[in-house]
CSV table of C-alpha atoms in Angstrom, one decimal:
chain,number,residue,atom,x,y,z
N,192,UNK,CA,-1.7,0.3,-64.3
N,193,UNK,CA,1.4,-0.9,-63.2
N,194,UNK,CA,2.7,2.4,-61.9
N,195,UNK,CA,-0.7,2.9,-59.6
N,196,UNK,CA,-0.1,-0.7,-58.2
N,197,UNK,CA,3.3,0.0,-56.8
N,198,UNK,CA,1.8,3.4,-55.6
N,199,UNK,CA,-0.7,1.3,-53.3
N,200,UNK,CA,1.9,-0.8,-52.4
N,201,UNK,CA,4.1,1.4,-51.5
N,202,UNK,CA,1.5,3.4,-49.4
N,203,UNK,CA,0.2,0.4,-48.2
N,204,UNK,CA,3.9,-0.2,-46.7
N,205,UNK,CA,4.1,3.4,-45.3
N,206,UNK,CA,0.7,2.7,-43.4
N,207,UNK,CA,1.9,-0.7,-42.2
N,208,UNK,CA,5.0,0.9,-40.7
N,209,UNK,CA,3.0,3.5,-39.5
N,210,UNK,CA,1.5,0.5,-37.5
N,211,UNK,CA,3.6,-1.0,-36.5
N,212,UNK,CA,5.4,2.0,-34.6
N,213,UNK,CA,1.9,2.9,-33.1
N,214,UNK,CA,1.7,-0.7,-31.7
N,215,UNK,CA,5.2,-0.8,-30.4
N,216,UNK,CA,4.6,2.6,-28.5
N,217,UNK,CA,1.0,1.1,-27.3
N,218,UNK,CA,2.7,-2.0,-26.0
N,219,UNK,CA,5.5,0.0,-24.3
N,220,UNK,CA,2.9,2.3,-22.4
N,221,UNK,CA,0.9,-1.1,-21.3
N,222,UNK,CA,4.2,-2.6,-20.2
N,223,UNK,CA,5.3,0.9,-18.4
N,224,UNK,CA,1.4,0.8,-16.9
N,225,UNK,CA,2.3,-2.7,-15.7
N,226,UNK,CA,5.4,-2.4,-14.2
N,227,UNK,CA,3.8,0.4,-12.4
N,228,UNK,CA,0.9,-1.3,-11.0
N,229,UNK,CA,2.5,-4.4,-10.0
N,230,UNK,CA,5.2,-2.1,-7.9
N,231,UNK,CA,2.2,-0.9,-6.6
N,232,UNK,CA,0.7,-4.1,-5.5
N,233,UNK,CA,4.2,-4.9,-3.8
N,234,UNK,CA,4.4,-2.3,-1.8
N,235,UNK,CA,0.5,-2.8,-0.8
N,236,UNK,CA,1.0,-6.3,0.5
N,237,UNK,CA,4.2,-5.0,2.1
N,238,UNK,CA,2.0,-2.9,3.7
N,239,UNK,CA,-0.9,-5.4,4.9
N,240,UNK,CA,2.0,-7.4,6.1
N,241,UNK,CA,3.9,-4.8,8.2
N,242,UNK,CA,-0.2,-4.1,9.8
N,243,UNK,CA,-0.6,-7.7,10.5
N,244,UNK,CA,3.3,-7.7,12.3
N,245,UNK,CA,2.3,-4.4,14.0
N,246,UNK,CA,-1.4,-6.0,15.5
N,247,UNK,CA,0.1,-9.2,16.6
N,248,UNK,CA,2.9,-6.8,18.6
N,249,UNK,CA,-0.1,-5.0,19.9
N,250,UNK,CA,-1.9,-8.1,20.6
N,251,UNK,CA,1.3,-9.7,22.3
N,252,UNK,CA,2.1,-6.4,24.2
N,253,UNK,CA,-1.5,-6.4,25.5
N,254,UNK,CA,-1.3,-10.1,26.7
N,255,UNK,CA,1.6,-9.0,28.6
N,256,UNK,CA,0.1,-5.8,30.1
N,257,UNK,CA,-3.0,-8.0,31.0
N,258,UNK,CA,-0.8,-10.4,32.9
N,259,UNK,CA,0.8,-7.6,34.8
N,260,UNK,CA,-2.4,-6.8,35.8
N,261,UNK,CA,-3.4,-10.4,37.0
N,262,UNK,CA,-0.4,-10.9,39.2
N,263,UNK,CA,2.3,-12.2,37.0
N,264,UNK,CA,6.0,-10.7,36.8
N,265,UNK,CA,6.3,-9.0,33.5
N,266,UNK,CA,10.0,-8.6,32.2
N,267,UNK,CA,10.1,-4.6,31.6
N,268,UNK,CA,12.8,-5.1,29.1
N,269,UNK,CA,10.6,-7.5,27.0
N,270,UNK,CA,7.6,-5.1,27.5
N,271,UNK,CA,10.2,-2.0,26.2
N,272,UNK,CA,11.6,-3.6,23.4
N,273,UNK,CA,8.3,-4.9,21.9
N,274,UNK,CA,7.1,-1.0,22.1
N,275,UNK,CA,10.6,-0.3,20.2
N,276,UNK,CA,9.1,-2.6,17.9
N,277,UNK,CA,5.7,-1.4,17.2
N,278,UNK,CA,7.0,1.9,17.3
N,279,UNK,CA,9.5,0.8,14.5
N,280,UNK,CA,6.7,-0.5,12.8
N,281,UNK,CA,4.6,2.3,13.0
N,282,UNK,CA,7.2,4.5,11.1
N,283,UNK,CA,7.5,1.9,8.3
N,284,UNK,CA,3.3,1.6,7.8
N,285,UNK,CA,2.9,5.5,7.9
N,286,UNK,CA,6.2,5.9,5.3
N,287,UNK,CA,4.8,3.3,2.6
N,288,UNK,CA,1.2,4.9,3.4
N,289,UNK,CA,3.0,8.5,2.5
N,290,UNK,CA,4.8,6.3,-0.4
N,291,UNK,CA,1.3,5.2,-1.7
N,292,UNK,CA,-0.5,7.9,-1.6
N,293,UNK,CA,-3.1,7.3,1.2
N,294,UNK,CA,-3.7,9.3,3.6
N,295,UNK,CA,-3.4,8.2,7.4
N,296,UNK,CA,-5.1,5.4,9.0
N,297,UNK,CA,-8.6,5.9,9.9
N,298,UNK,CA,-8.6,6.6,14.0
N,299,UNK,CA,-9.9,3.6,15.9
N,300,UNK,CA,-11.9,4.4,19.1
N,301,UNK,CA,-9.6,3.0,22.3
N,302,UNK,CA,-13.5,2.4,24.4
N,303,UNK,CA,-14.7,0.0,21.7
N,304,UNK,CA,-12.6,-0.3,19.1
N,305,UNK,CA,-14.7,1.2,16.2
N,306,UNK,CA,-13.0,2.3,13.4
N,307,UNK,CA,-14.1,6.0,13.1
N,308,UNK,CA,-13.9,8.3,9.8
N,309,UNK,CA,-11.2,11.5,9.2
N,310,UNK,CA,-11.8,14.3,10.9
N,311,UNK,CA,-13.7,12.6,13.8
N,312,UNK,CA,-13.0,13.6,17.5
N,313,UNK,CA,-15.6,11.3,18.9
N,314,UNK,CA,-16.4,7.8,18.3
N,315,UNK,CA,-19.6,7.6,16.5
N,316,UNK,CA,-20.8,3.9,17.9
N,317,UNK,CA,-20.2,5.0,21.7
N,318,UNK,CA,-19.3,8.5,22.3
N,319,UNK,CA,-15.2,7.5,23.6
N,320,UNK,CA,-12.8,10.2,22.8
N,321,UNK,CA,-10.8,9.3,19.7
């Protein structure tokens, strides 16, 4: 009786090891997973943040353009160095897109400013030329 005691033991060990090395793997594969997913939500908000930089250039470049056309002087330096800018930005954006995985930016329509879909050549709200 003894003898078939220690044998149950002794597989019950075995199994317990067994496990325990089956958790340890499992663990390391979520902690791999999760490493990898919160790189991934890094570089995301990197990108949402380099967007929002590149929309306020835009926006800041367009309040200058506007002024031009009202009357005002408009430094051309200023104006050519915040087009450096975007243009610096624009390279960082499409790299991390590349780096993520996505493709490129959905084109917006210049008329009214509809975001259109891949592929399109024509703005589906008002016809303007993407």
């Amino acid at each position: 009786m003894n003898e078939k005691v220690y044998e149950l033991l002794d597989t019950l060990q075995k199994t317990a090891v067994q496990a325990g090395a089956i958790a340890a793997d499992a663990a390391y594969g979520v902690s791999r997973k999760t490493e990898e997913l919160l790189s991934t939500a890094k570089q995301r908000s990197r990108l949402a943040g380099l967007e929002g930089d590149r929309d306020a250039a835009l926006a800041h470049v367009g309040r200058m353009v506007y002024a031009t056309h009202t009357g005002a002087l408009t430094d051309s330096e200023v104006l050519m160095e915040k087009l450096r800018e975007i243009d610096g930005l624009l390279e960082e954006i499409a790299a991390l897109r590349e780096e993520l995985g996505c493709g490129p930016e959905a084109p917006v329509c210049p008329v009214c400013g509809n975001e259109g879909e891949d592929g399109d050549q024509f703005c589906r709200d008002c016809g303007g030329k993407l």
